[in-house]
């Protein structure tokens, strides 16, 4: 009887254990690359000394270039054109917040963040642009933030004492994300000697919404511009590099984006 009773108990335990494991497995969902991936990027941006080193390297290079440019005679006032987000202001807390909620980017959640006026600065950026201004070089901020973000954007720039943080020098997104027409507007009265950004479309329209292979080709074709006129800041949280992977179809479900991304990765 004891043996039969023991066997019965073992069988019952195994059945219950299997049910628990099956129940647990059905509740586990695979993390999404497009919602959880940016969290690792934010960790790197906030905690990696290598991130800071790359930013300092970019702005040190820019200062060397600017000093050489200032030695040359010029026929127009000089200007620098810079992006804002992940180029001079750090928005990694937004990415942490969104990833922990398993959410993708949305304009509404982004505006909640920018209204906080709580960005840190990207290492090296503030001191460089203050230096440029001290040499008589104007600074223009061309960003794809929306017009309704003008007030909080100016507040964030001004509280850090970025130069030329005025309405005239802050050029926000109006029609379309392409920055070419806005750069042309600055170039009508100034000689743009350098551009700064974390996304290739911050530098030239040849990169706008192009597929991955064409982005690569244009990058190779313009290799001499990087470090001379184009100063790139690191951003592994988001950007057109990601959108190009699924052909900028941002409305696709996260799971479908994940499948497209993983299907195109080298692996063994």
PDB file of C-alpha atoms in Angstrom:
ATOM      1  CA  UNK A   1       0.000   0.000   0.000  1.00  0.00           C
ATOM      2  CA  UNK A   2       2.828   2.378   0.866  1.00  0.00           C
ATOM      3  CA  UNK A   3       4.456   1.760  -2.497  1.00  0.00           C
ATOM      4  CA  UNK A   4       1.194   2.378  -4.374  1.00  0.00           C
ATOM      5  CA  UNK A   5       0.562   5.479  -2.285  1.00  0.00           C
ATOM      6  CA  UNK A   6       4.083   6.798  -3.017  1.00  0.00           C
ATOM      7  CA  UNK A   7       3.678   6.161  -6.723  1.00  0.00           C
ATOM      8  CA  UNK A   8       0.354   7.990  -6.715  1.00  0.00           C
ATOM      9  CA  UNK A   9       1.938  10.985  -5.001  1.00  0.00           C
ATOM     10  CA  UNK A  10       4.827  11.068  -7.516  1.00  0.00           C
ATOM     11  CA  UNK A  11       2.417  10.943 -10.455  1.00  0.00           C
ATOM     12  CA  UNK A  12       0.333  13.747  -8.960  1.00  0.00           C
ATOM     13  CA  UNK A  13       3.423  15.897  -8.404  1.00  0.00           C
ATOM     14  CA  UNK A  14       4.586  15.340 -11.982  1.00  0.00           C
ATOM     15  CA  UNK A  15       1.169  16.234 -13.391  1.00  0.00           C
ATOM     16  CA  UNK A  16       0.984  19.407 -11.313  1.00  0.00           C
ATOM     17  CA  UNK A  17       4.573  20.282 -12.236  1.00  0.00           C
ATOM     18  CA  UNK A  18       3.869  19.882 -15.945  1.00  0.00           C
ATOM     19  CA  UNK A  19       0.774  22.044 -15.670  1.00  0.00           C
ATOM     20  CA  UNK A  20       2.718  24.762 -13.855  1.00  0.00           C
ATOM     21  CA  UNK A  21       5.514  24.669 -16.434  1.00  0.00           C
ATOM     22  CA  UNK A  22       3.021  24.762 -19.300  1.00  0.00           C
ATOM     23  CA  UNK A  23       1.183  27.669 -17.708  1.00  0.00           C
ATOM     24  CA  UNK A  24       4.433  29.553 -17.119  1.00  0.00           C
ATOM     25  CA  UNK A  25       5.608  28.971 -20.680  1.00  0.00           C
ATOM     26  CA  UNK A  26       2.410  30.377 -22.110  1.00  0.00           C
ATOM     27  CA  UNK A  27       2.867  33.559 -20.075  1.00  0.00           C
ATOM     28  CA  UNK A  28       6.414  34.171 -21.284  1.00  0.00           C
ATOM     29  CA  UNK A  29       6.713  36.368 -24.345  1.00  0.00           C
ATOM     30  CA  UNK A  30       9.886  36.937 -26.299  1.00  0.00           C
ATOM     31  CA  UNK A  31      11.269  40.453 -25.889  1.00  0.00           C
ATOM     32  CA  UNK A  32      10.816  42.643 -28.952  1.00  0.00           C
ATOM     33  CA  UNK A  33      13.891  44.068 -30.632  1.00  0.00           C
ATOM     34  CA  UNK A  34      12.128  47.304 -31.530  1.00  0.00           C
ATOM     35  CA  UNK A  35      10.796  47.971 -28.024  1.00  0.00           C
ATOM     36  CA  UNK A  36      13.467  46.387 -25.827  1.00  0.00           C
ATOM     37  CA  UNK A  37      16.518  46.928 -28.041  1.00  0.00           C
ATOM     38  CA  UNK A  38      16.665  50.687 -27.378  1.00  0.00           C
ATOM     39  CA  UNK A  39      16.986  49.934 -23.662  1.00  0.00           C
ATOM     40  CA  UNK A  40      20.456  48.477 -24.230  1.00  0.00           C
ATOM     41  CA  UNK A  41      21.283  51.527 -26.324  1.00  0.00           C
ATOM     42  CA  UNK A  42      20.203  53.782 -23.470  1.00  0.00           C
ATOM     43  CA  UNK A  43      22.296  51.782 -20.993  1.00  0.00           C
ATOM     44  CA  UNK A  44      25.320  52.243 -23.253  1.00  0.00           C
ATOM     45  CA  UNK A  45      24.635  55.949 -23.730  1.00  0.00           C
ATOM     46  CA  UNK A  46      24.224  56.579 -20.005  1.00  0.00           C
ATOM     47  CA  UNK A  47      26.905  54.294 -18.590  1.00  0.00           C
ATOM     48  CA  UNK A  48      29.591  53.496 -21.182  1.00  0.00           C
ATOM     49  CA  UNK A  49      32.750  55.567 -21.014  1.00  0.00           C
ATOM     50  CA  UNK A  50      33.324  54.549 -24.620  1.00  0.00           C
ATOM     51  CA  UNK A  51      30.207  56.507 -25.598  1.00  0.00           C
ATOM     52  CA  UNK A  52      31.595  59.624 -23.941  1.00  0.00           C
ATOM     53  CA  UNK A  53      34.961  59.053 -25.622  1.00  0.00           C
ATOM     54  CA  UNK A  54      33.358  58.893 -29.077  1.00  0.00           C
ATOM     55  CA  UNK A  55      31.469  62.139 -28.435  1.00  0.00           C
ATOM     56  CA  UNK A  56      34.618  63.905 -27.243  1.00  0.00           C
ATOM     57  CA  UNK A  57      36.443  62.558 -30.296  1.00  0.00           C
ATOM     58  CA  UNK A  58      33.770  63.993 -32.609  1.00  0.00           C
ATOM     59  CA  UNK A  59      33.817  67.443 -31.032  1.00  0.00           C
ATOM     60  CA  UNK A  60      37.616  67.526 -30.714  1.00  0.00           C
ATOM     61  CA  UNK A  61      37.815  66.797 -34.437  1.00  0.00           C
ATOM     62  CA  UNK A  62      35.291  69.559 -35.102  1.00  0.00           C
ATOM     63  CA  UNK A  63      37.365  72.068 -33.143  1.00  0.00           C
ATOM     64  CA  UNK A  64      40.507  71.205 -35.106  1.00  0.00           C
ATOM     65  CA  UNK A  65      38.572  71.630 -38.354  1.00  0.00           C
ATOM     66  CA  UNK A  66      37.053  74.915 -37.255  1.00  0.00           C
ATOM     67  CA  UNK A  67      40.432  76.351 -36.286  1.00  0.00           C
ATOM     68  CA  UNK A  68      41.751  75.570 -39.770  1.00  0.00           C
ATOM     69  CA  UNK A  69      38.675  77.097 -41.420  1.00  0.00           C
ATOM     70  CA  UNK A  70      39.006  80.289 -39.381  1.00  0.00           C
ATOM     71  CA  UNK A  71      42.480  80.861 -40.816  1.00  0.00           C
ATOM     72  CA  UNK A  72      41.045  81.143 -44.334  1.00  0.00           C
ATOM     73  CA  UNK A  73      39.478  84.299 -45.837  1.00  0.00           C
ATOM     74  CA  UNK A  74      35.688  84.081 -46.115  1.00  0.00           C
ATOM     75  CA  UNK A  75      33.186  85.952 -48.278  1.00  0.00           C
ATOM     76  CA  UNK A  76      30.123  85.187 -46.122  1.00  0.00           C
ATOM     77  CA  UNK A  77      29.418  84.895 -42.387  1.00  0.00           C
ATOM     78  CA  UNK A  78      30.202  81.398 -41.114  1.00  0.00           C
ATOM     79  CA  UNK A  79      27.621  79.067 -39.619  1.00  0.00           C
ATOM     80  CA  UNK A  80      27.398  75.648 -38.048  1.00  0.00           C
ATOM     81  CA  UNK A  81      24.233  73.592 -38.472  1.00  0.00           C
ATOM     82  CA  UNK A  82      23.455  71.047 -35.802  1.00  0.00           C
ATOM     83  CA  UNK A  83      20.752  68.551 -35.037  1.00  0.00           C
ATOM     84  CA  UNK A  84      19.544  68.526 -31.419  1.00  0.00           C
ATOM     85  CA  UNK A  85      18.478  65.100 -30.165  1.00  0.00           C
ATOM     86  CA  UNK A  86      21.392  62.739 -29.466  1.00  0.00           C
ATOM     87  CA  UNK A  87      23.685  65.342 -31.037  1.00  0.00           C
ATOM     88  CA  UNK A  88      23.702  68.013 -28.332  1.00  0.00           C
ATOM     89  CA  UNK A  89      20.871  66.886 -26.013  1.00  0.00           C
ATOM     90  CA  UNK A  90      20.612  63.404 -24.477  1.00  0.00           C
ATOM     91  CA  UNK A  91      17.120  61.847 -24.512  1.00  0.00           C
ATOM     92  CA  UNK A  92      18.058  58.387 -23.250  1.00  0.00           C
ATOM     93  CA  UNK A  93      15.644  58.614 -20.255  1.00  0.00           C
ATOM     94  CA  UNK A  94      12.767  58.653 -22.744  1.00  0.00           C
ATOM     95  CA  UNK A  95      14.036  55.431 -24.306  1.00  0.00           C
ATOM     96  CA  UNK A  96      14.352  53.798 -20.877  1.00  0.00           C
ATOM     97  CA  UNK A  97      10.806  54.845 -19.971  1.00  0.00           C
ATOM     98  CA  UNK A  98       9.343  53.558 -23.250  1.00  0.00           C
ATOM     99  CA  UNK A  99      11.234  50.262 -23.224  1.00  0.00           C
ATOM    100  CA  UNK A 100      10.246  49.456 -19.650  1.00  0.00           C
ATOM    101  CA  UNK A 101       6.628  49.956 -20.710  1.00  0.00           C
ATOM    102  CA  UNK A 102       7.259  47.815 -23.814  1.00  0.00           C
ATOM    103  CA  UNK A 103       6.235  50.708 -26.044  1.00  0.00           C
ATOM    104  CA  UNK A 104       7.571  52.045 -29.329  1.00  0.00           C
ATOM    105  CA  UNK A 105       8.103  55.732 -30.044  1.00  0.00           C
ATOM    106  CA  UNK A 106       5.030  57.930 -30.407  1.00  0.00           C
ATOM    107  CA  UNK A 107       4.739  61.696 -30.868  1.00  0.00           C
ATOM    108  CA  UNK A 108       2.444  61.943 -27.851  1.00  0.00           C
ATOM    109  CA  UNK A 109       4.771  60.143 -25.427  1.00  0.00           C
ATOM    110  CA  UNK A 110       7.764  62.032 -26.830  1.00  0.00           C
ATOM    111  CA  UNK A 111       6.116  65.401 -26.209  1.00  0.00           C
ATOM    112  CA  UNK A 112       5.367  64.368 -22.621  1.00  0.00           C
ATOM    113  CA  UNK A 113       9.123  63.843 -22.251  1.00  0.00           C
ATOM    114  CA  UNK A 114      10.261  67.085 -23.905  1.00  0.00           C
ATOM    115  CA  UNK A 115       7.822  69.096 -21.779  1.00  0.00           C
ATOM    116  CA  UNK A 116       9.823  68.017 -18.743  1.00  0.00           C
ATOM    117  CA  UNK A 117      12.790  70.091 -20.017  1.00  0.00           C
ATOM    118  CA  UNK A 118      15.084  67.522 -18.437  1.00  0.00           C
ATOM    119  CA  UNK A 119      17.648  66.611 -21.115  1.00  0.00           C
ATOM    120  CA  UNK A 120      21.298  66.210 -20.239  1.00  0.00           C
ATOM    121  CA  UNK A 121      23.914  67.386 -22.737  1.00  0.00           C
ATOM    122  CA  UNK A 122      25.887  65.174 -25.100  1.00  0.00           C
ATOM    123  CA  UNK A 123      29.538  65.137 -23.942  1.00  0.00           C
ATOM    124  CA  UNK A 124      31.679  67.788 -25.619  1.00  0.00           C
ATOM    125  CA  UNK A 125      28.872  69.538 -27.468  1.00  0.00           C
ATOM    126  CA  UNK A 126      28.207  72.515 -25.237  1.00  0.00           C
ATOM    127  CA  UNK A 127      31.835  73.566 -24.865  1.00  0.00           C
ATOM    128  CA  UNK A 128      32.431  73.218 -28.612  1.00  0.00           C
ATOM    129  CA  UNK A 129      29.499  75.384 -29.679  1.00  0.00           C
ATOM    130  CA  UNK A 130      30.328  77.986 -27.050  1.00  0.00           C
ATOM    131  CA  UNK A 131      33.878  78.033 -28.421  1.00  0.00           C
ATOM    132  CA  UNK A 132      32.604  78.436 -31.990  1.00  0.00           C
ATOM    133  CA  UNK A 133      30.381  81.327 -30.965  1.00  0.00           C
ATOM    134  CA  UNK A 134      33.318  83.018 -29.227  1.00  0.00           C
ATOM    135  CA  UNK A 135      35.061  82.959 -32.618  1.00  0.00           C
ATOM    136  CA  UNK A 136      32.157  84.719 -34.316  1.00  0.00           C
ATOM    137  CA  UNK A 137      30.568  81.624 -35.862  1.00  0.00           C
ATOM    138  CA  UNK A 138      26.758  81.435 -35.797  1.00  0.00           C
ATOM    139  CA  UNK A 139      24.911  78.278 -34.742  1.00  0.00           C
ATOM    140  CA  UNK A 140      21.628  77.057 -36.235  1.00  0.00           C
ATOM    141  CA  UNK A 141      19.586  74.234 -34.746  1.00  0.00           C
ATOM    142  CA  UNK A 142      17.739  72.233 -37.408  1.00  0.00           C
ATOM    143  CA  UNK A 143      15.628  69.570 -35.742  1.00  0.00           C
ATOM    144  CA  UNK A 144      12.670  67.345 -36.501  1.00  0.00           C
ATOM    145  CA  UNK A 145      11.005  68.305 -33.266  1.00  0.00           C
ATOM    146  CA  UNK A 146       7.532  69.691 -33.899  1.00  0.00           C
ATOM    147  CA  UNK A 147       6.462  73.328 -33.765  1.00  0.00           C
ATOM    148  CA  UNK A 148       4.473  72.642 -30.603  1.00  0.00           C
ATOM    149  CA  UNK A 149       7.773  71.747 -28.921  1.00  0.00           C
ATOM    150  CA  UNK A 150       9.378  75.121 -29.613  1.00  0.00           C
ATOM    151  CA  UNK A 151       8.953  76.541 -26.109  1.00  0.00           C
ATOM    152  CA  UNK A 152      10.356  73.549 -24.220  1.00  0.00           C
ATOM    153  CA  UNK A 153      13.160  73.092 -26.740  1.00  0.00           C
ATOM    154  CA  UNK A 154      14.318  76.680 -26.316  1.00  0.00           C
ATOM    155  CA  UNK A 155      14.121  76.301 -22.543  1.00  0.00           C
ATOM    156  CA  UNK A 156      16.327  73.208 -22.652  1.00  0.00           C
ATOM    157  CA  UNK A 157      18.901  74.908 -24.877  1.00  0.00           C
ATOM    158  CA  UNK A 158      18.868  78.111 -22.855  1.00  0.00           C
ATOM    159  CA  UNK A 159      19.181  76.485 -19.449  1.00  0.00           C
ATOM    160  CA  UNK A 160      22.453  74.923 -20.635  1.00  0.00           C
ATOM    161  CA  UNK A 161      23.598  78.215 -22.217  1.00  0.00           C
ATOM    162  CA  UNK A 162      23.848  76.943 -25.777  1.00  0.00           C
ATOM    163  CA  UNK A 163      24.695  79.882 -28.071  1.00  0.00           C
ATOM    164  CA  UNK A 164      22.133  81.384 -30.455  1.00  0.00           C
ATOM    165  CA  UNK A 165      19.278  79.634 -28.638  1.00  0.00           C
ATOM    166  CA  UNK A 166      16.656  81.951 -30.141  1.00  0.00           C
ATOM    167  CA  UNK A 167      13.566  81.543 -32.294  1.00  0.00           C
ATOM    168  CA  UNK A 168      15.440  82.731 -35.383  1.00  0.00           C
ATOM    169  CA  UNK A 169      18.105  80.055 -34.989  1.00  0.00           C
ATOM    170  CA  UNK A 170      15.791  77.183 -34.023  1.00  0.00           C
ATOM    171  CA  UNK A 171      14.359  75.658 -37.210  1.00  0.00           C
ATOM    172  CA  UNK A 172      11.754  73.010 -36.463  1.00  0.00           C
ATOM    173  CA  UNK A 173      10.029  70.430 -38.650  1.00  0.00           C
ATOM    174  CA  UNK A 174       7.180  71.824 -40.728  1.00  0.00           C
ATOM    175  CA  UNK A 175       6.469  69.768 -43.862  1.00  0.00           C
ATOM    176  CA  UNK A 176       8.299  66.445 -44.027  1.00  0.00           C
ATOM    177  CA  UNK A 177      11.324  65.211 -42.134  1.00  0.00           C
ATOM    178  CA  UNK A 178      13.857  66.104 -44.855  1.00  0.00           C
ATOM    179  CA  UNK A 179      16.174  68.884 -43.728  1.00  0.00           C
ATOM    180  CA  UNK A 180      17.469  69.961 -47.149  1.00  0.00           C
ATOM    181  CA  UNK A 181      15.160  72.980 -47.638  1.00  0.00           C
ATOM    182  CA  UNK A 182      15.916  74.187 -44.120  1.00  0.00           C
ATOM    183  CA  UNK A 183      19.653  73.910 -44.690  1.00  0.00           C
ATOM    184  CA  UNK A 184      19.220  75.840 -47.941  1.00  0.00           C
ATOM    185  CA  UNK A 185      17.477  78.605 -46.030  1.00  0.00           C
ATOM    186  CA  UNK A 186      20.520  79.008 -43.770  1.00  0.00           C
ATOM    187  CA  UNK A 187      22.931  78.740 -46.717  1.00  0.00           C
ATOM    188  CA  UNK A 188      21.256  81.712 -48.414  1.00  0.00           C
ATOM    189  CA  UNK A 189      22.908  84.077 -45.931  1.00  0.00           C
ATOM    190  CA  UNK A 190      25.710  82.040 -44.374  1.00  0.00           C
ATOM    191  CA  UNK A 191      28.483  79.709 -45.391  1.00  0.00           C
ATOM    192  CA  UNK A 192      27.765  76.416 -43.631  1.00  0.00           C
ATOM    193  CA  UNK A 193      31.201  75.100 -42.752  1.00  0.00           C
ATOM    194  CA  UNK A 194      30.175  72.043 -40.721  1.00  0.00           C
ATOM    195  CA  UNK A 195      27.090  69.987 -39.947  1.00  0.00           C
ATOM    196  CA  UNK A 196      26.496  67.874 -36.836  1.00  0.00           C
ATOM    197  CA  UNK A 197      24.115  64.979 -36.334  1.00  0.00           C
ATOM    198  CA  UNK A 198      23.484  61.399 -35.271  1.00  0.00           C
ATOM    199  CA  UNK A 199      21.565  60.502 -38.439  1.00  0.00           C
ATOM    200  CA  UNK A 200      22.926  60.624 -41.989  1.00  0.00           C
ATOM    201  CA  UNK A 201      20.002  62.730 -43.186  1.00  0.00           C
ATOM    202  CA  UNK A 202      21.288  65.482 -40.864  1.00  0.00           C
ATOM    203  CA  UNK A 203      24.058  66.045 -43.413  1.00  0.00           C
ATOM    204  CA  UNK A 204      22.701  65.647 -46.929  1.00  0.00           C
ATOM    205  CA  UNK A 205      19.473  64.866 -48.748  1.00  0.00           C
ATOM    206  CA  UNK A 206      21.228  62.030 -50.598  1.00  0.00           C
ATOM    207  CA  UNK A 207      20.623  59.946 -47.466  1.00  0.00           C
ATOM    208  CA  UNK A 208      16.923  60.768 -47.013  1.00  0.00           C
ATOM    209  CA  UNK A 209      14.735  57.648 -46.692  1.00  0.00           C
ATOM    210  CA  UNK A 210      17.083  55.529 -48.764  1.00  0.00           C
ATOM    211  CA  UNK A 211      17.243  51.711 -48.539  1.00  0.00           C
ATOM    212  CA  UNK A 212      20.048  50.098 -46.596  1.00  0.00           C
ATOM    213  CA  UNK A 213      22.328  49.308 -49.540  1.00  0.00           C
ATOM    214  CA  UNK A 214      22.029  52.833 -50.961  1.00  0.00           C
ATOM    215  CA  UNK A 215      22.776  54.356 -47.556  1.00  0.00           C
ATOM    216  CA  UNK A 216      25.934  52.251 -47.469  1.00  0.00           C
ATOM    217  CA  UNK A 217      26.911  53.287 -50.996  1.00  0.00           C
ATOM    218  CA  UNK A 218      26.363  56.989 -50.294  1.00  0.00           C
ATOM    219  CA  UNK A 219      28.365  56.699 -47.083  1.00  0.00           C
ATOM    220  CA  UNK A 220      31.306  55.254 -49.017  1.00  0.00           C
ATOM    221  CA  UNK A 221      30.961  57.887 -51.753  1.00  0.00           C
ATOM    222  CA  UNK A 222      31.045  60.667 -49.146  1.00  0.00           C
ATOM    223  CA  UNK A 223      33.750  59.116 -46.972  1.00  0.00           C
ATOM    224  CA  UNK A 224      36.014  62.174 -47.226  1.00  0.00           C
ATOM    225  CA  UNK A 225      33.301  64.402 -45.742  1.00  0.00           C
ATOM    226  CA  UNK A 226      33.148  62.570 -42.420  1.00  0.00           C
ATOM    227  CA  UNK A 227      35.414  64.263 -39.910  1.00  0.00           C
ATOM    228  CA  UNK A 228      35.847  67.305 -42.159  1.00  0.00           C
ATOM    229  CA  UNK A 229      32.411  68.798 -42.881  1.00  0.00           C
ATOM    230  CA  UNK A 230      30.171  66.060 -41.464  1.00  0.00           C
ATOM    231  CA  UNK A 231      30.577  65.364 -37.736  1.00  0.00           C
ATOM    232  CA  UNK A 232      28.678  62.235 -36.669  1.00  0.00           C
ATOM    233  CA  UNK A 233      27.629  61.490 -33.088  1.00  0.00           C
ATOM    234  CA  UNK A 234      26.860  57.915 -31.952  1.00  0.00           C
ATOM    235  CA  UNK A 235      23.245  56.844 -31.441  1.00  0.00           C
ATOM    236  CA  UNK A 236      22.380  53.156 -31.242  1.00  0.00           C
ATOM    237  CA  UNK A 237      18.930  53.733 -29.715  1.00  0.00           C
ATOM    238  CA  UNK A 238      17.069  54.820 -32.851  1.00  0.00           C
ATOM    239  CA  UNK A 239      17.455  56.417 -36.275  1.00  0.00           C
ATOM    240  CA  UNK A 240      17.059  55.870 -39.997  1.00  0.00           C
ATOM    241  CA  UNK A 241      19.551  53.010 -39.727  1.00  0.00           C
ATOM    242  CA  UNK A 242      16.706  51.080 -38.070  1.00  0.00           C
ATOM    243  CA  UNK A 243      13.937  52.352 -40.349  1.00  0.00           C
ATOM    244  CA  UNK A 244      15.922  51.327 -43.424  1.00  0.00           C
ATOM    245  CA  UNK A 245      15.895  47.709 -42.213  1.00  0.00           C
ATOM    246  CA  UNK A 246      12.126  47.465 -42.681  1.00  0.00           C
ATOM    247  CA  UNK A 247      11.883  50.048 -45.478  1.00  0.00           C
ATOM    248  CA  UNK A 248      10.589  52.803 -43.160  1.00  0.00           C
ATOM    249  CA  UNK A 249       7.276  50.992 -42.656  1.00  0.00           C
ATOM    250  CA  UNK A 250       6.988  52.285 -39.109  1.00  0.00           C
ATOM    251  CA  UNK A 251       3.327  51.253 -38.796  1.00  0.00           C
ATOM    252  CA  UNK A 252       4.193  47.549 -38.989  1.00  0.00           C
ATOM    253  CA  UNK A 253       3.586  45.559 -35.778  1.00  0.00           C
ATOM    254  CA  UNK A 254       6.656  45.181 -33.579  1.00  0.00           C
ATOM    255  CA  UNK A 255       6.747  41.417 -34.131  1.00  0.00           C
ATOM    256  CA  UNK A 256       6.826  41.820 -37.905  1.00  0.00           C
ATOM    257  CA  UNK A 257       9.628  44.369 -37.668  1.00  0.00           C
ATOM    258  CA  UNK A 258      11.551  41.933 -35.473  1.00  0.00           C
ATOM    259  CA  UNK A 259      11.153  39.161 -38.049  1.00  0.00           C
ATOM    260  CA  UNK A 260      12.364  41.377 -40.893  1.00  0.00           C
ATOM    261  CA  UNK A 261      15.385  42.531 -38.893  1.00  0.00           C
ATOM    262  CA  UNK A 262      16.482  39.070 -37.741  1.00  0.00           C
ATOM    263  CA  UNK A 263      15.952  37.586 -41.217  1.00  0.00           C
ATOM    264  CA  UNK A 264      18.527  40.006 -42.616  1.00  0.00           C
ATOM    265  CA  UNK A 265      21.261  39.509 -40.026  1.00  0.00           C
ATOM    266  CA  UNK A 266      24.438  37.517 -40.578  1.00  0.00           C
ATOM    267  CA  UNK A 267      24.508  34.478 -38.357  1.00  0.00           C
ATOM    268  CA  UNK A 268      25.844  30.959 -38.197  1.00  0.00           C
TER     269      UNK A 268
END
